[in-house]
Coordinates of N, CA and C in Angstrom, one line a residue:
X930 N 36.9 7.6 -4.7 CA 35.5 7.5 -4.2 C 35.6 7.5 -2.7
X931 N 34.8 8.3 -2.0 CA 34.8 8.4 -0.6 C 33.4 8.1 0.0
X932 N 33.3 7.2 0.9 CA 32.1 6.9 1.6 C 32.2 7.6 3.0
X933 N 31.7 8.8 3.1 CA 31.9 9.7 4.3 C 31.3 9.1 5.5
X934 N 30.2 8.3 5.4 CA 29.6 7.7 6.5 C 30.5 6.7 7.2
X935 N 31.3 6.0 6.5 CA 32.2 5.0 7.0 C 33.6 5.4 7.2
X936 N 34.0 6.6 6.6 CA 35.3 7.1 6.7 C 36.3 6.3 5.8
X937 N 35.8 5.7 4.7 CA 36.6 4.8 3.9 C 36.9 5.6 2.6
X938 N 38.2 5.6 2.2 CA 38.6 6.2 1.0 C 39.1 5.1 0.0
X939 N 38.5 5.0 -1.1 CA 38.9 4.0 -2.1 C 39.4 4.8 -3.4
X940 N 40.7 4.5 -3.8 CA 41.2 5.1 -5.0 C 41.8 4.1 -5.9
X941 N 41.7 4.4 -7.2 CA 42.3 3.4 -8.1 C 43.8 3.5 -8.2
X942 N 44.4 4.7 -7.9 CA 45.8 4.9 -7.9 C 46.4 4.8 -6.5
X943 N 47.6 4.4 -6.5 CA 48.4 4.2 -5.2 C 49.5 5.3 -5.2
X944 N 49.5 6.1 -4.2 CA 50.6 7.1 -4.1 C 51.9 6.4 -3.6
X945 N 52.9 7.1 -3.4 CA 54.2 6.5 -3.0 C 54.1 5.9 -1.6
X946 N 53.5 6.6 -0.7 CA 53.4 6.0 0.7 C 52.5 4.8 0.7
X947 N 51.4 4.8 -0.1 CA 50.6 3.6 -0.2 C 51.4 2.4 -0.9
X948 N 52.2 2.8 -1.8 CA 53.0 1.8 -2.5 C 54.0 1.1 -1.5
X949 N 54.6 1.9 -0.6 CA 55.5 1.4 0.4 C 54.7 0.5 1.3
X950 N 53.6 0.9 1.7 CA 52.7 0.0 2.6 C 52.3 -1.2 1.9
X951 N 51.9 -1.1 0.7 CA 51.5 -2.3 -0.1 C 52.7 -3.3 -0.2
X952 N 53.9 -2.8 -0.4 CA 55.1 -3.6 -0.5 C 55.3 -4.4 0.8
X953 N 55.2 -3.7 2.0 CA 55.3 -4.3 3.3 C 54.3 -5.4 3.5
X954 N 53.1 -5.1 3.1 CA 52.0 -6.1 3.2 C 52.4 -7.4 2.4
X955 N 52.8 -7.2 1.2 CA 53.2 -8.3 0.3 C 54.3 -9.1 0.9
X956 N 55.3 -8.4 1.4 CA 56.5 -9.1 2.0 C 56.0 -9.9 3.2
X957 N 55.0 -9.5 3.9 CA 54.5 -10.2 5.1 C 53.5 -11.3 4.7
X958 N 53.3 -11.5 3.4 CA 52.4 -12.6 3.0 C 51.0 -12.2 2.8
X959 N 50.6 -10.9 2.9 CA 49.3 -10.5 2.7 C 49.0 -10.0 1.3
X960 N 47.7 -9.8 1.0 CA 47.3 -9.2 -0.2 C 46.7 -7.8 0.0
X961 N 47.3 -6.8 -0.6 CA 46.9 -5.4 -0.3 C 45.5 -5.2 -0.7
X962 N 44.8 -4.5 0.2 CA 43.4 -4.0 0.0 C 43.4 -2.5 -0.1
X963 N 43.9 -1.8 0.9 CA 43.9 -0.4 0.8 C 44.1 0.2 2.2
X964 N 43.7 1.5 2.3 CA 43.8 2.2 3.6 C 42.4 2.7 3.9
X965 N 42.1 2.5 5.2 CA 40.8 3.0 5.7 C 41.2 4.3 6.5
X966 N 40.8 5.4 6.0 CA 41.1 6.7 6.6 C 40.0 7.0 7.7
X967 N 40.4 7.2 8.9 CA 39.5 7.4 10.0 C 39.7 8.8 10.6
X968 N 38.6 9.4 10.8 CA 38.6 10.8 11.4 C 38.9 10.7 12.9
X969 N 39.9 11.4 13.3 CA 40.2 11.4 14.8 C 41.0 10.2 15.3
X970 N 41.3 9.3 14.4 CA 42.0 8.1 14.8 C 43.1 7.7 13.7
X971 N 44.0 6.9 14.1 CA 45.0 6.5 13.1 C 44.4 5.7 12.0
X972 N 44.9 5.9 10.8 CA 44.4 5.2 9.6 C 44.7 3.7 9.8
X973 N 43.9 2.8 9.1 CA 44.2 1.4 9.1 C 44.6 0.9 7.8
X974 N 45.6 0.0 7.8 CA 46.0 -0.6 6.5 C 45.2 -1.9 6.5
X975 N 44.5 -2.1 5.3 CA 43.7 -3.3 5.1 C 44.4 -4.3 4.2
X976 N 44.3 -5.6 4.5 CA 44.9 -6.6 3.7 C 44.2 -7.9 3.9
X977 N 44.3 -8.8 2.9 CA 43.6 -10.1 3.0 C 44.6 -11.2 3.3
X978 N 44.2 -12.2 4.0 CA 44.9 -13.4 4.1 C 44.7 -14.2 2.8
X979 N 45.8 -14.5 2.1 CA 45.6 -15.2 0.8 C 45.0 -16.6 0.9
X980 N 45.1 -17.2 2.0 CA 44.5 -18.6 2.1 C 43.0 -18.5 2.4
X981 N 42.5 -17.6 3.3 CA 41.1 -17.6 3.7 C 40.3 -16.5 3.0
X982 N 41.1 -15.5 2.6 CA 40.4 -14.3 2.0 C 39.9 -13.3 3.1
X983 N 40.1 -13.6 4.3 CA 39.7 -12.8 5.4 C 40.4 -11.4 5.3
X984 N 39.7 -10.4 5.5 CA 40.3 -9.0 5.5 C 40.7 -8.7 6.9
X985 N 42.0 -8.3 7.1 CA 42.6 -8.0 8.3 C 43.1 -6.6 8.3
X986 N 43.4 -6.0 9.4 CA 43.9 -4.6 9.5 C 44.9 -4.5 10.6
X987 N 45.8 -3.4 10.4 CA 46.7 -3.0 11.3 C 46.8 -1.5 11.3
X988 N 47.1 -0.8 12.4 CA 47.3 0.7 12.3 C 48.4 1.0 11.4
X989 N 48.3 2.0 10.6 CA 49.3 2.4 9.6 C 50.7 2.6 10.2
X990 N 50.7 3.2 11.4 CA 52.0 3.4 12.1 C 52.7 2.2 12.6
X991 N 52.0 1.0 12.6 CA 52.5 -0.2 13.1 C 52.9 -1.2 12.0
X992 N 52.8 -0.8 10.8 CA 53.0 -1.7 9.6 C 54.5 -2.1 9.5
X993 N 54.8 -3.3 9.4 CA 56.0 -3.9 9.0 C 55.7 -5.3 8.4
X994 N 56.6 -5.8 7.7 CA 56.3 -7.2 7.1 C 56.1 -8.2 8.2
X995 N 56.9 -8.0 9.3 CA 56.8 -8.9 10.4 C 55.4 -8.8 11.1
X996 N 54.9 -7.6 11.2 CA 53.6 -7.3 11.9 C 52.5 -8.0 11.0
X997 N 52.6 -7.8 9.7 CA 51.6 -8.4 8.8 C 51.6 -9.9 8.9
X998 N 52.8 -10.5 8.9 CA 52.9 -12.0 9.0 C 52.3 -12.5 10.4
X999 N 52.6 -11.7 11.5 CA 52.0 -12.1 12.8 C 50.5 -12.0 12.8
X1000 N 50.0 -10.9 12.2 CA 48.5 -10.7 12.2 C 47.8 -11.9 11.4
X1001 N 48.4 -12.3 10.3 CA 47.8 -13.4 9.5 C 47.9 -14.7 10.3
X1002 N 49.0 -14.9 11.0 CA 49.1 -16.1 11.8 C 48.1 -16.1 12.9
X1003 N 48.0 -15.0 13.6 CA 47.0 -14.9 14.7 C 45.6 -15.2 14.2
X1004 N 45.3 -14.7 13.0 CA 43.9 -14.9 12.5 C 43.7 -16.4 12.1
X1005 N 44.7 -17.0 11.6 CA 44.6 -18.4 11.3 C 44.5 -19.3 12.5
X1006 N 45.3 -19.0 13.5 CA 45.2 -19.7 14.8 C 43.8 -19.6 15.4
X1007 N 43.3 -18.4 15.4 CA 41.9 -18.1 16.0 C 40.9 -18.9 15.2
X1008 N 41.0 -18.9 13.9 CA 40.0 -19.6 13.1 C 40.1 -21.1 13.3
X1009 N 41.3 -21.7 13.5 CA 41.4 -23.1 13.7 C 40.9 -23.5 15.1
X1010 N 41.1 -22.6 16.1 CA 40.7 -22.9 17.5 C 39.2 -23.0 17.6
X1011 N 38.4 -22.3 16.7 CA 37.0 -22.4 16.8 C 36.4 -23.5 16.0
X1012 N 37.2 -24.3 15.3 CA 36.7 -25.4 14.5 C 36.6 -26.6 15.3

């Protein structure tokens, strides 16, 4: 299913590349959501923080389990700073 207005592609099946990305997200402590395909820009990998449910993203070319873990930690620190 494609929402062309937002550039979002949602598919029920995961191809091999998406499977690799999903594995890295899981290793970093995130919950896989999917890939946001962007026209003219790098795709974004979307994942949730399992504690807060917050949806986070990283550029597809920057994904590693360490980057996912850092992004989750940054999000949590920012959320606690505003409380």
